[in-house]
PDB file of C-alpha atoms in Angstrom:
ATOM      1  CA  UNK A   7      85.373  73.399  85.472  1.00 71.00           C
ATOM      2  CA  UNK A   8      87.234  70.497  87.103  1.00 84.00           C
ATOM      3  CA  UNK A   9      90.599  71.490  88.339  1.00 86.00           C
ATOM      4  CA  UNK A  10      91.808  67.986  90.260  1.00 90.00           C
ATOM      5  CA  UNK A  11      90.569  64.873  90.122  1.00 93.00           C
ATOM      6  CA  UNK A  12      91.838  62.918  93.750  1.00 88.00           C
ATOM      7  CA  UNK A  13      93.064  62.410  96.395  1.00 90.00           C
ATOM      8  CA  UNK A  14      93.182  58.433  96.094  1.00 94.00           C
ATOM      9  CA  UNK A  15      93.335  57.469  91.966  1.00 95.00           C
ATOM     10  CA  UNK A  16      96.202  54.909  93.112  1.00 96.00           C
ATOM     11  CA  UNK A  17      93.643  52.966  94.907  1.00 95.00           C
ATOM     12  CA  UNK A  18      90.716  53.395  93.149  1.00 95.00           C
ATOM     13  CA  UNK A  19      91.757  53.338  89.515  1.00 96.00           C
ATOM     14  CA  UNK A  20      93.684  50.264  87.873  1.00 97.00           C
ATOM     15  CA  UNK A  21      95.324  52.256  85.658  1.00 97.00           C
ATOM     16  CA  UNK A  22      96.098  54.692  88.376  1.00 97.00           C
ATOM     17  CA  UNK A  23      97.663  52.084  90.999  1.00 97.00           C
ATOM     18  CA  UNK A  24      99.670  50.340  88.172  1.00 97.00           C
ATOM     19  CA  UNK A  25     101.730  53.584  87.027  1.00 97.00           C
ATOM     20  CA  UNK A  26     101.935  54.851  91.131  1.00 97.00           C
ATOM     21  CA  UNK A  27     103.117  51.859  92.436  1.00 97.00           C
ATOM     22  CA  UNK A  28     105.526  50.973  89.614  1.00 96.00           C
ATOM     23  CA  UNK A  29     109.034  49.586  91.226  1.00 96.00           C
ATOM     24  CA  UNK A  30     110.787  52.440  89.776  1.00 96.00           C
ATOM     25  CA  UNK A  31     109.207  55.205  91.893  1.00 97.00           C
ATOM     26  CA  UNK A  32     109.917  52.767  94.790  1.00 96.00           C
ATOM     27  CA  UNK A  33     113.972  52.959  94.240  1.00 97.00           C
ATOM     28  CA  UNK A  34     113.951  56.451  93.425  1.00 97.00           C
ATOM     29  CA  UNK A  35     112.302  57.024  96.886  1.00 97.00           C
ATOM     30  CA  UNK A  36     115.226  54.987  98.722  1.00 97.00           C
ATOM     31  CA  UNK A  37     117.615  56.980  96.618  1.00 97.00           C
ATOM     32  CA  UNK A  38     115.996  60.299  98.079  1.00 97.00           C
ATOM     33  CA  UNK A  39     116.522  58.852 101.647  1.00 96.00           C
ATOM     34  CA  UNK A  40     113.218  57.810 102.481  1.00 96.00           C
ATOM     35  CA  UNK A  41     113.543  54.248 104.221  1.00 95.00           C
ATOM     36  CA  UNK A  42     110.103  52.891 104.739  1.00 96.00           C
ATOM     37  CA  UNK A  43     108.103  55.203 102.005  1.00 96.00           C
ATOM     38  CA  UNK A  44     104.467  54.918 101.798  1.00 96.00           C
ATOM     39  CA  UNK A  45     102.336  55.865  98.925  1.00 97.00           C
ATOM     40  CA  UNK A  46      99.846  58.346 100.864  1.00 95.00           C
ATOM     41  CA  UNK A  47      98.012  60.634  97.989  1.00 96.00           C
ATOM     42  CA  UNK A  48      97.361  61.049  94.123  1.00 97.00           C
ATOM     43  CA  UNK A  49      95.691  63.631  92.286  1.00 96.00           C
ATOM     44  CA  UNK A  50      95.214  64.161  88.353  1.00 97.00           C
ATOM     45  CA  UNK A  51      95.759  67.957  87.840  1.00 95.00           C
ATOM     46  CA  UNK A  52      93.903  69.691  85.120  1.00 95.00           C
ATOM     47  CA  UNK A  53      94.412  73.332  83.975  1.00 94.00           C
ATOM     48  CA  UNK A  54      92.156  73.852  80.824  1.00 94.00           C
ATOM     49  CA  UNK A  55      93.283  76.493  78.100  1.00 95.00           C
ATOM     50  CA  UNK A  56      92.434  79.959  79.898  1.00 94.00           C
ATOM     51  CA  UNK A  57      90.745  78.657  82.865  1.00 87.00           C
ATOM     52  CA  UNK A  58      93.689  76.467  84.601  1.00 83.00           C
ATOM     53  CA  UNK A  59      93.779  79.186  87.744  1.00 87.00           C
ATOM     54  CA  UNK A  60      96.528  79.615  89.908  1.00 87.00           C
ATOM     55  CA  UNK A  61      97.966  77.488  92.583  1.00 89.00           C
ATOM     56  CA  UNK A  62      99.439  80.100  95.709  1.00 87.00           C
ATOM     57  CA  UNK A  63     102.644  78.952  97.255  1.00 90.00           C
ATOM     58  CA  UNK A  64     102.536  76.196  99.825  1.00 93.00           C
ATOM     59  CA  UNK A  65     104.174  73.464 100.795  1.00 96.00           C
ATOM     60  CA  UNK A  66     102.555  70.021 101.116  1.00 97.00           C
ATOM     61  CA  UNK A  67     104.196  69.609 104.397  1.00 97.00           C
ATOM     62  CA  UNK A  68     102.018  71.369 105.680  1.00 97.00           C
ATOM     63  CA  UNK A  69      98.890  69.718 104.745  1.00 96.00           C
ATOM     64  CA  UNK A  70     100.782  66.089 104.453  1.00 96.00           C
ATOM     65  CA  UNK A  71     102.112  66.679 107.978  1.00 97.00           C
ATOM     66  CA  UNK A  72     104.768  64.117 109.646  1.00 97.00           C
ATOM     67  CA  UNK A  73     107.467  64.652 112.345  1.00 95.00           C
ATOM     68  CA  UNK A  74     110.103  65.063 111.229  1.00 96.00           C
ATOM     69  CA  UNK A  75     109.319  66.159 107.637  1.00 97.00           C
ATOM     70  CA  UNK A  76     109.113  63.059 104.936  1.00 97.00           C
ATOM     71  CA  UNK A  77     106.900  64.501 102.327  1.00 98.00           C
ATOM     72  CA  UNK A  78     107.604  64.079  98.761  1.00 98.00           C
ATOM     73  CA  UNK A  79     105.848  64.817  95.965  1.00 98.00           C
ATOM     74  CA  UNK A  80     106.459  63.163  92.256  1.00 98.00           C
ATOM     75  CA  UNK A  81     104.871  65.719  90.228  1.00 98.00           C
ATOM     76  CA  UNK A  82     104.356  64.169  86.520  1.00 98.00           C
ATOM     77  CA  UNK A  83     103.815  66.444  83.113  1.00 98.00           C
ATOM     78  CA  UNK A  84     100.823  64.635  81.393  1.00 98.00           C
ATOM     79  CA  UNK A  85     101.618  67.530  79.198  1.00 97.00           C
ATOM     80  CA  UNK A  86     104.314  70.466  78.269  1.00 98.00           C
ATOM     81  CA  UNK A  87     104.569  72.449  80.892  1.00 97.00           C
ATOM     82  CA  UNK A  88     105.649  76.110  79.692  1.00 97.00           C
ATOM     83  CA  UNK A  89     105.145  79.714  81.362  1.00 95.00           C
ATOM     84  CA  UNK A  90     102.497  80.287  79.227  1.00 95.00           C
ATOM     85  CA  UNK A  91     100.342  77.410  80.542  1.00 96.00           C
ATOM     86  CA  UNK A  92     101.115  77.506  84.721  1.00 94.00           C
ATOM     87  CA  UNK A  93     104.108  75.545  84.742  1.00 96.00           C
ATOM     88  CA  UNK A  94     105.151  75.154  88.430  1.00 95.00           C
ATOM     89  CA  UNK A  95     107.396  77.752  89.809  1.00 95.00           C
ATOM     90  CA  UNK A  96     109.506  76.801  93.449  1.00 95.00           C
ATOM     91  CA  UNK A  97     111.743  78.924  95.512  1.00 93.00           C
ATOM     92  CA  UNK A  98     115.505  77.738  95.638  1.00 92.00           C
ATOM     93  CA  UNK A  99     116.255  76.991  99.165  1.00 92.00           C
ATOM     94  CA  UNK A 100     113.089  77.622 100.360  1.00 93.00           C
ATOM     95  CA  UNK A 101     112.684  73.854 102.042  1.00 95.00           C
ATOM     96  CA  UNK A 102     115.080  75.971 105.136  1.00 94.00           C
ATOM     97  CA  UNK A 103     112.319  78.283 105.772  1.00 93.00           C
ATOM     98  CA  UNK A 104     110.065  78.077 108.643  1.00 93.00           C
ATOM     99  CA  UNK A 105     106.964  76.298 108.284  1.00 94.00           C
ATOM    100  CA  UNK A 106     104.110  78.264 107.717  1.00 94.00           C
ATOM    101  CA  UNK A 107     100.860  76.302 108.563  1.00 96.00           C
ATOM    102  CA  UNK A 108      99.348  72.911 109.535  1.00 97.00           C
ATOM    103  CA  UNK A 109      95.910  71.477 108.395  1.00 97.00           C
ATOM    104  CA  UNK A 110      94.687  69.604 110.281  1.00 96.00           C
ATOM    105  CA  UNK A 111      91.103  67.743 111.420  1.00 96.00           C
ATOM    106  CA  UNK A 112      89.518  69.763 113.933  1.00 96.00           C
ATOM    107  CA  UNK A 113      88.688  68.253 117.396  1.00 94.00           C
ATOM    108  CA  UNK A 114      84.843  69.411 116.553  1.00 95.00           C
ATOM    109  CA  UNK A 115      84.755  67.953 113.345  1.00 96.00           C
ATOM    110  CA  UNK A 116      85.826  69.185 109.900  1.00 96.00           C
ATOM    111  CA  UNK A 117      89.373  71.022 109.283  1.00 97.00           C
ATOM    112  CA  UNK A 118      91.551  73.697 110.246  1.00 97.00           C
ATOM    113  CA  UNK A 119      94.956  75.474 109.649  1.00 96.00           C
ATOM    114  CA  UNK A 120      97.168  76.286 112.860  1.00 96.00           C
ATOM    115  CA  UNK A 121      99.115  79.705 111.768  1.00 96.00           C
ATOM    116  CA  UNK A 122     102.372  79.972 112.875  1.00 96.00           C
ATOM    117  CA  UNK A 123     103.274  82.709 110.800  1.00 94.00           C
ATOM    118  CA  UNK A 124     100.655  84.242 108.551  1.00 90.00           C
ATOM    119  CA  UNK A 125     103.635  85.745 106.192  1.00 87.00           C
ATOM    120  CA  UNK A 126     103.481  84.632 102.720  1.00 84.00           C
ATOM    121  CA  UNK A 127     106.009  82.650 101.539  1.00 82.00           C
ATOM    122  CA  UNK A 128     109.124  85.343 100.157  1.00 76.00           C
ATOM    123  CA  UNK A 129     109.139  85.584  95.893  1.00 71.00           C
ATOM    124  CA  UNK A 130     113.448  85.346  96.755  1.00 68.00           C
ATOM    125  CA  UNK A 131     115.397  83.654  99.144  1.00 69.00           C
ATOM    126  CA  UNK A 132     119.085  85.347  99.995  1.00 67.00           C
ATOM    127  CA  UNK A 133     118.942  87.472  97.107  1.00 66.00           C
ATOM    128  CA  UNK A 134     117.764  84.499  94.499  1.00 71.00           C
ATOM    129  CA  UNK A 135     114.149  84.999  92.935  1.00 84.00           C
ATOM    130  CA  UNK A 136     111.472  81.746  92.530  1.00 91.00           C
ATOM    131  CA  UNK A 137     112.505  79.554  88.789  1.00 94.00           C
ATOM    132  CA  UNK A 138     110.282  78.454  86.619  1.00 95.00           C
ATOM    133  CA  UNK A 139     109.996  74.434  86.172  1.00 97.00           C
ATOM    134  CA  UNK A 140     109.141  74.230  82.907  1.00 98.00           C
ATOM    135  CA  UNK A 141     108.507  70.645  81.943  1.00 98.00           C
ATOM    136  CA  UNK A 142     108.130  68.784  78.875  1.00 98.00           C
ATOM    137  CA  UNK A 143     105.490  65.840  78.685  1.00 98.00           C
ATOM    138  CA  UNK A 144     106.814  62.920  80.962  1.00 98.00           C
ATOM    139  CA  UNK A 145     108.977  64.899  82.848  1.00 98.00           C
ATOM    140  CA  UNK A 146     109.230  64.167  86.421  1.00 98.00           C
ATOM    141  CA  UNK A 147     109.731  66.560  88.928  1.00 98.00           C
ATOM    142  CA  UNK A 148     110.393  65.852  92.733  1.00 98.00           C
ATOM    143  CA  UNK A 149     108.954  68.402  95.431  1.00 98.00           C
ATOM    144  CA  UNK A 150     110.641  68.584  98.910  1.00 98.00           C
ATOM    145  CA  UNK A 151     107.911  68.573 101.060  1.00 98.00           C
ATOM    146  CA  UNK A 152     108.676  71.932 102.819  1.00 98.00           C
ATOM    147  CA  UNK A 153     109.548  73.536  99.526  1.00 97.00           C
ATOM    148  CA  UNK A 154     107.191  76.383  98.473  1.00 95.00           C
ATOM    149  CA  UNK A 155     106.163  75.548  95.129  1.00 95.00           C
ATOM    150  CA  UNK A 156     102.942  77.217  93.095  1.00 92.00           C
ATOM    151  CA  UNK A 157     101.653  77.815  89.789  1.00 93.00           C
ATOM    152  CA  UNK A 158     100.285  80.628  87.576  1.00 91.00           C
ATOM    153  CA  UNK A 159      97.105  80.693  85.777  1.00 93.00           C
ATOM    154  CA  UNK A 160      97.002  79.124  82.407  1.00 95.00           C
ATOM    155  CA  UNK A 161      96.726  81.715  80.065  1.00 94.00           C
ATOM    156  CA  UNK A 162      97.997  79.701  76.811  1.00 97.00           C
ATOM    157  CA  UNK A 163      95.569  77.403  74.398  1.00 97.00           C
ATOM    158  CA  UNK A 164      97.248  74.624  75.000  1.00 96.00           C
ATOM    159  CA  UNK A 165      95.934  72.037  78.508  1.00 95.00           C
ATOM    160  CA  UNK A 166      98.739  71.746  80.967  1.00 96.00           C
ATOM    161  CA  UNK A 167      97.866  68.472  83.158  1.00 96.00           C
ATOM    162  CA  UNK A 168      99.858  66.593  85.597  1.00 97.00           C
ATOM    163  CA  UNK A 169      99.588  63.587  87.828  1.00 98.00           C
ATOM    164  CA  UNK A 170     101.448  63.691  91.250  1.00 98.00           C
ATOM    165  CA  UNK A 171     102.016  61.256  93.721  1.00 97.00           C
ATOM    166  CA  UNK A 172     102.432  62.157  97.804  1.00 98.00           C
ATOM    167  CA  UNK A 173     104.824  60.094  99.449  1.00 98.00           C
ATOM    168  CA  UNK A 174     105.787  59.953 103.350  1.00 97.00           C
ATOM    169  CA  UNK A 175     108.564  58.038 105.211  1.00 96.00           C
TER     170      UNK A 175
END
């Protein structure tokens, strides 16, 4: 089963490059802060009825790495996103934690994570739990790039796709 289709549809795909590099996206990126943004990854996201698996908590700063931290990611519901069907979950103030990892190419060839802290990323932050994001079709949500962020399986009968966008400054 194919769970992402990527990491480049906005420059190999038409269709793809249209919708990513659309001037809106652009002027809600200089409304975020990001001066100079450029359009670094895509992925089309695709969790089938009962097989969509889980995504663990991450953040995609650490595997879109820049000092300091720019990553942003536009995260678009091709469909509903519910609890039932994985919708993303995030951790409310969880862009202050420490970061976790880096990925990284290896000097030898291939990749690697540097560990700073092996820890999984905490379920609640000063007393607050992780929220749900559910999202209906169109939706757009915007991911801090050192915000942990995951989904759950999708256990529903319903598809719950998504297209996101990785930006950096």
């Amino acid at each position: 089963t194919v769970n992402k289709i990527g990491h480049a549809l906005h420059d190999l795909d038409p269709v793809f490059d249209a919708f990513s590099r659309q001037p809106g996206l652009g002027e809600i990126a200089k409304d975020i802060g990001l001066d100079d943004a450029l359009l670094l990854q895509s992925m089309y996201i695709v969790k089938a009825p009962h097989v969509g698996g889980e995504v663990t908590s991450h953040t995609d700063h650490t595997f879109l790495w820049t000092e300091p931290a720019s990553a942003v990611g536009f995260w678009f519901a091709i469909e509903d996103a519910t609890l039932e069907n994985g919708c993303m979950w995030a951790l409310p103030g969880g862009h202050r934690l420490p970061v976790r990892k880096r990925f990284r190419r290896a000097e030898s060839g291939g990749t690697v994570f540097d560990t700073f802290d092996d820890e999984p990323y905490p379920s609640s932050l000063d007393g607050r739990d992780e929220v749900p994001l559910p999202a209906p079709k169109g939706t757009l949500i915007l991911l801090h790039g050192l915000l942990p962020h995951r989904s759950n399986p999708n256990t529903s009968d319903r598809p719950r796709d998504a297209y996101t966008v990785h930006v950096i400054d």
